[in-house]
Coordinates of C-alpha atoms in Angstrom, one line a residue:
I15 CA -15.3 27.7 70.5
D16 CA -13.2 28.3 68.1
M17 CA -11.6 24.6 67.8
E18 CA -15.4 24.2 67.4
N19 CA -16.3 26.0 65.0
M20 CA -13.4 24.6 63.1
D21 CA -14.9 21.9 63.4
D22 CA -17.8 21.9 62.5
T23 CA -16.6 23.9 59.6
S24 CA -13.7 21.4 58.5
G25 CA -17.1 18.5 58.9
S26 CA -19.1 20.8 56.4
S27 CA -15.7 21.2 54.3
F28 CA -15.4 17.3 54.5
E29 CA -19.1 16.4 53.9
D30 CA -19.8 19.2 50.6
M31 CA -16.2 17.9 48.9
G32 CA -17.9 14.0 49.5
E33 CA -20.8 15.2 48.2
M34 CA -19.0 16.6 44.9
H35 CA -17.2 13.5 44.3
Q36 CA -20.8 11.9 44.9
R37 CA -22.0 13.7 42.4
M38 CA -18.9 13.1 40.3
K39 CA -19.1 9.9 40.0
E40 CA -22.9 9.5 39.1
E41 CA -21.8 12.5 36.1
E42 CA -19.6 9.7 34.9
E43 CA -21.4 6.6 35.1
E44 CA -24.4 8.7 33.5
E45 CA -21.1 9.7 31.0
A46 CA -20.5 5.7 30.9
D47 CA -24.3 4.8 30.3
G48 CA -25.4 7.0 27.5
E49 CA -21.7 5.6 25.9
A50 CA -22.5 2.2 26.5
G51 CA -26.1 3.5 25.1
A52 CA -24.8 4.6 22.1
G53 CA -22.5 1.8 21.5
D54 CA -25.7 -0.6 21.9
E55 CA -27.2 1.2 19.3
E56 CA -24.4 1.0 16.9
D57 CA -23.9 -2.7 17.6
G58 CA -27.4 -3.3 16.8
E59 CA -27.4 -1.6 13.4
F60 CA -23.5 -3.1 12.5
L61 CA -25.3 -6.9 13.7
G62 CA -28.9 -5.7 11.3
M63 CA -27.0 -5.0 8.6
K64 CA -24.9 -8.3 9.0
G65 CA -28.2 -10.0 9.8
L66 CA -29.2 -9.2 5.8
R67 CA -26.1 -10.0 4.4
G68 CA -26.5 -12.7 5.9
Q69 CA -29.7 -13.6 4.3
L70 CA -28.9 -12.4 0.9
G71 CA -25.6 -15.1 1.4
R72 CA -28.2 -17.6 2.4
Q73 CA -30.6 -16.8 -0.6
V74 CA -27.6 -17.2 -2.4
A75 CA -26.3 -20.6 -1.7
D76 CA -29.6 -21.9 -1.7
Q77 CA -30.4 -20.5 -5.7
M78 CA -27.0 -22.1 -7.0
W79 CA -27.6 -25.7 -4.9
Q80 CA -31.0 -26.1 -6.7
V81 CA -29.7 -25.4 -9.9
G82 CA -26.9 -27.4 -9.0
K83 CA -29.4 -30.2 -8.3
R84 CA -31.4 -29.9 -11.7
Q85 CA -28.3 -29.9 -13.4
A86 CA -27.3 -32.9 -11.7
S87 CA -30.4 -34.3 -12.1
R88 CA -30.7 -33.8 -15.7
A89 CA -27.2 -35.1 -16.1
F90 CA -28.2 -38.7 -14.5
S91 CA -31.9 -38.4 -16.3
L92 CA -29.6 -38.7 -19.5
Y93 CA -27.8 -41.2 -18.1
A94 CA -30.2 -43.1 -16.9
N95 CA -32.1 -42.7 -20.2
I96 CA -28.7 -44.2 -22.7
D97 CA -28.4 -46.4 -19.7
I98 CA -32.1 -47.9 -20.8
L99 CA -30.8 -47.7 -24.4
R100 CA -27.4 -50.0 -24.0
P101 CA -29.2 -53.2 -24.3
Y102 CA -30.4 -52.7 -27.7
F103 CA -26.8 -52.2 -28.7
D104 CA -25.1 -54.1 -26.5
V105 CA -24.1 -57.2 -28.8
E106 CA -21.1 -58.6 -30.1
P107 CA -19.8 -59.1 -33.3
V108 CA -19.9 -62.7 -33.9
Q109 CA -23.5 -62.2 -33.4
V110 CA -24.3 -59.3 -35.6
R111 CA -22.6 -61.5 -38.2
A112 CA -24.0 -65.2 -37.3
R113 CA -27.8 -62.7 -37.7
L114 CA -26.3 -61.0 -41.2
L115 CA -26.6 -64.5 -42.7
E116 CA -29.6 -65.5 -40.6
S117 CA -31.6 -63.4 -42.9
M118 CA -30.7 -64.1 -45.9
I119 CA -32.2 -68.2 -45.0
P120 CA -35.7 -68.4 -45.0
V121 CA -37.0 -70.6 -42.4
K122 CA -40.3 -72.3 -42.9
M123 CA -41.7 -73.2 -39.5
I124 CA -44.9 -71.6 -39.1
N125 CA -46.4 -73.3 -36.1
F126 CA -44.2 -72.3 -33.5
P127 CA -43.2 -68.2 -34.0
Q128 CA -39.6 -67.8 -34.6
K129 CA -37.0 -65.8 -32.6
I130 CA -36.7 -61.8 -34.0
A131 CA -33.0 -60.4 -32.2
G132 CA -34.9 -57.6 -30.1
E133 CA -31.4 -55.3 -31.0
L134 CA -30.7 -52.2 -32.8
Y135 CA -26.8 -52.1 -33.5
G136 CA -26.4 -54.8 -36.8
P137 CA -29.6 -52.5 -38.0
L138 CA -28.6 -48.7 -37.7
M139 CA -25.6 -50.1 -39.3
L140 CA -26.7 -51.4 -42.2
V141 CA -29.0 -48.4 -42.4
F142 CA -25.8 -46.3 -42.4
T143 CA -23.6 -48.6 -44.9
L144 CA -26.8 -48.3 -47.4
V145 CA -26.1 -44.3 -46.9
A146 CA -23.0 -45.0 -48.3
I147 CA -23.8 -46.9 -50.9
L148 CA -26.2 -44.6 -52.2
L149 CA -23.4 -41.7 -52.0
H150 CA -20.5 -44.1 -53.8
G151 CA -23.4 -45.0 -56.5
M152 CA -24.5 -40.9 -57.3
K153 CA -20.3 -40.0 -57.3
T154 CA -19.6 -43.3 -60.0
S155 CA -23.0 -42.4 -62.1
D156 CA -23.7 -39.6 -64.5
T157 CA -25.4 -36.9 -61.6
I158 CA -24.0 -33.8 -62.0
I159 CA -22.4 -33.7 -58.4
R160 CA -22.7 -30.0 -57.2
E161 CA -23.2 -28.4 -53.3
G162 CA -26.2 -29.5 -52.2
T163 CA -28.2 -32.2 -50.0
L164 CA -26.3 -35.4 -51.2
M165 CA -25.9 -36.2 -47.5
G166 CA -29.2 -35.0 -46.4
T167 CA -31.3 -36.8 -49.0
A168 CA -29.8 -40.4 -48.5
I169 CA -29.8 -39.5 -44.6
G170 CA -33.2 -38.7 -45.0
T171 CA -35.0 -41.7 -47.8
C172 CA -32.8 -44.1 -45.8
F173 CA -33.7 -43.8 -42.1
G174 CA -37.2 -42.8 -43.6
Y175 CA -37.8 -45.4 -44.9
W176 CA -36.4 -48.1 -42.2
L177 CA -38.2 -45.5 -39.2
G178 CA -41.4 -45.7 -41.1
V179 CA -41.6 -48.5 -42.6
S180 CA -41.1 -50.3 -39.1
S181 CA -43.8 -47.4 -37.7
F182 CA -46.6 -48.3 -40.2
M183 CA -46.0 -52.5 -39.8
Y184 CA -45.9 -52.5 -36.5
F185 CA -49.3 -51.1 -36.8
L186 CA -50.4 -53.0 -39.2
A187 CA -49.3 -55.5 -37.2
Y188 CA -51.0 -55.5 -33.8
L189 CA -54.1 -54.7 -36.1
C190 CA -53.6 -57.8 -37.8
N191 CA -53.1 -59.4 -34.3
A192 CA -49.2 -59.9 -34.9
Q193 CA -47.0 -61.0 -32.0
I194 CA -44.2 -58.7 -32.2
T195 CA -43.2 -56.0 -30.4
M196 CA -41.3 -51.9 -32.0
V197 CA -38.0 -52.9 -31.4
Q198 CA -38.0 -56.3 -33.6
M199 CA -40.1 -54.9 -36.4
L200 CA -36.8 -52.3 -36.2
S201 CA -34.6 -55.1 -36.3
L202 CA -36.9 -57.8 -38.5
L203 CA -36.2 -54.8 -41.0
G204 CA -33.4 -53.3 -40.8
Y205 CA -31.8 -56.7 -41.1
G206 CA -33.9 -57.4 -44.3
L207 CA -31.6 -53.7 -45.8
F208 CA -29.4 -56.3 -46.1
G209 CA -29.9 -57.8 -49.5
H210 CA -30.7 -54.2 -50.7
C211 CA -27.1 -53.1 -49.6
I212 CA -25.3 -57.0 -51.3
T213 CA -27.4 -55.3 -54.8
L214 CA -27.0 -51.8 -54.8
F215 CA -23.3 -52.2 -54.7
V216 CA -22.7 -55.2 -56.9
T217 CA -25.0 -53.3 -59.7
Y218 CA -23.9 -49.8 -59.2
N219 CA -20.5 -50.8 -60.1
I220 CA -21.0 -53.0 -62.3
H221 CA -23.5 -51.7 -64.6
F222 CA -26.2 -53.8 -66.0
H223 CA -29.5 -54.5 -66.3
S224 CA -30.2 -58.2 -66.1
L225 CA -28.2 -58.6 -63.4
F226 CA -29.9 -56.1 -62.1
Y227 CA -33.1 -58.3 -61.7
I228 CA -30.8 -61.0 -60.6
F229 CA -29.4 -60.1 -57.9
W230 CA -33.0 -58.6 -57.8
L231 CA -35.1 -61.4 -58.1
V232 CA -32.5 -63.4 -55.9
V233 CA -30.7 -62.2 -53.2
G234 CA -33.6 -59.0 -52.3
G235 CA -36.2 -62.1 -52.3
L236 CA -34.5 -64.7 -49.9
S237 CA -34.0 -60.7 -47.6
T238 CA -37.9 -60.7 -48.1
L239 CA -38.7 -64.4 -47.5
R240 CA -36.6 -64.5 -44.0
M241 CA -38.9 -61.6 -42.8
V242 CA -42.5 -63.1 -44.6
A243 CA -41.5 -66.2 -42.5
V244 CA -40.8 -64.9 -39.5
L245 CA -44.2 -62.2 -39.5
V246 CA -46.2 -65.4 -41.3
S247 CA -45.3 -67.8 -37.8
R248 CA -46.6 -64.4 -35.6
T249 CA -49.5 -64.3 -36.7
V250 CA -52.4 -66.2 -36.7
G251 CA -55.7 -65.8 -39.7
H252 CA -54.9 -66.4 -43.3
T253 CA -56.3 -63.1 -44.0
Q254 CA -54.1 -61.7 -41.7
R255 CA -51.1 -63.0 -43.1
L256 CA -51.6 -62.0 -46.7
I257 CA -51.9 -58.5 -45.9
L258 CA -49.4 -58.5 -43.6
C259 CA -46.9 -60.2 -45.4
G260 CA -48.2 -58.9 -48.5
T261 CA -47.3 -55.4 -47.4
L262 CA -44.6 -56.1 -46.8
A263 CA -42.5 -57.5 -49.4
A264 CA -44.3 -55.5 -52.0
L265 CA -42.4 -52.6 -50.2
H266 CA -39.5 -54.0 -49.6
M267 CA -38.4 -55.1 -53.1
L268 CA -40.7 -52.0 -54.5
F269 CA -38.1 -50.2 -52.2
L270 CA -35.0 -51.7 -53.9
L271 CA -36.4 -51.1 -57.4
Y272 CA -37.2 -46.9 -56.7
L273 CA -33.6 -46.9 -55.6
H274 CA -31.4 -48.5 -58.8
F275 CA -33.9 -46.6 -60.6
A276 CA -35.7 -43.8 -59.8
Y277 CA -33.5 -42.4 -56.4
H278 CA -31.0 -40.4 -58.8
K279 CA -33.3 -39.1 -61.2
V280 CA -35.4 -37.1 -57.6
V281 CA -32.1 -36.4 -56.3
E282 CA -31.5 -34.8 -59.6
G283 CA -35.0 -32.8 -59.3
I284 CA -34.5 -32.4 -55.9
L285 CA -31.1 -30.6 -56.3
D286 CA -32.0 -28.1 -59.2
T287 CA -35.4 -27.4 -57.3
L288 CA -33.0 -26.2 -54.8
E289 CA -30.1 -25.0 -56.5
G290 CA -31.8 -24.4 -60.5
P291 CA -30.5 -25.7 -63.2
N292 CA -26.8 -26.4 -64.3
M293 CA -27.1 -23.8 -67.2
P294 CA -23.8 -22.2 -68.2
P295 CA -23.4 -18.3 -67.5
F296 CA -24.8 -15.5 -69.4
Q297 CA -22.4 -13.8 -72.0
R298 CA -22.0 -10.6 -72.6
V299 CA -21.3 -10.0 -76.4
A300 CA -18.9 -7.0 -76.9
R301 CA -20.9 -4.2 -80.0
D302 CA -18.4 -2.4 -82.3
I303 CA -20.5 1.3 -81.5
P304 CA -18.8 2.8 -84.7
V305 CA -19.5 0.4 -87.1
V306 CA -23.7 0.3 -85.7
S307 CA -23.5 4.4 -85.4
N308 CA -21.8 4.6 -89.3
A309 CA -24.6 2.3 -90.5
V310 CA -27.5 3.8 -88.6
L311 CA -25.4 7.3 -91.1
N312 CA -26.0 5.2 -94.1
T313 CA -29.6 4.8 -93.5
T314 CA -31.0 7.8 -92.4
A315 CA -29.3 9.3 -95.3
K316 CA -30.7 7.1 -98.0
A317 CA -34.1 7.7 -96.5
I318 CA -33.4 11.6 -97.0
A319 CA -32.4 11.2 -100.4
L320 CA -35.4 9.4 -101.4
T321 CA -38.3 11.4 -100.2
L322 CA -36.1 14.2 -101.6

């Protein structure tokens, strides 16, 4: 019996030990599961922050890409615009020299349209040359040089005439059904300024009015006749030719007279308007105060004596 009781107690004790061990294992597994769940929650929070940062990074990268793309497209469009203007300035110096000589030789060819050079390099250089000649004429004349807008007025006058008269003549040519484009009109009028450059350069250094009138009629007249001949060959109708060519000849010849006679006076008036007339500064005269006071006292004493 004792053995049986011992066996029973030993068996129950083993069973109790087994249950305790099982419970401990279950508690450890529960604690492990709890720690794993907390770790997953912390990982989820970390991944959420990381995902938010990733989205912000992608947005910033996208914005930087868009800005770079816009700048690249803008630079490409600017290069494309410059590339569009390149054919108008792609010319050899020999061709420019030949066209300068041709601008002084009128060609009588009316039945067939005369060729006009569709380039702007020569006309642009002639306009800048005319600006330099005007500045040279201002310095060699009796004009008082002050801190003003001599360069600005010269550039505004020359470019204003070239662009303004070319636009006006192109509009008039459109009304008269003349076969000419805006670039051709700019080129034709620009090369027509070659006669103006020669006339003004000579007459600014040799001051004779008779010499100016000779150059005005011969040199300026030849360049004007060249432009008139080209427009006549590209216009149909006597009335249209008369209106178009007469307007261009009058404007071109009168502009040369203006540059020689009236330009300096106009610039002087502009400078006087902007800066005021060139008057000497006001000078103060020192007065002798004791002498003045003595004179006042003497006149006062004489007045009192007369009254008495």
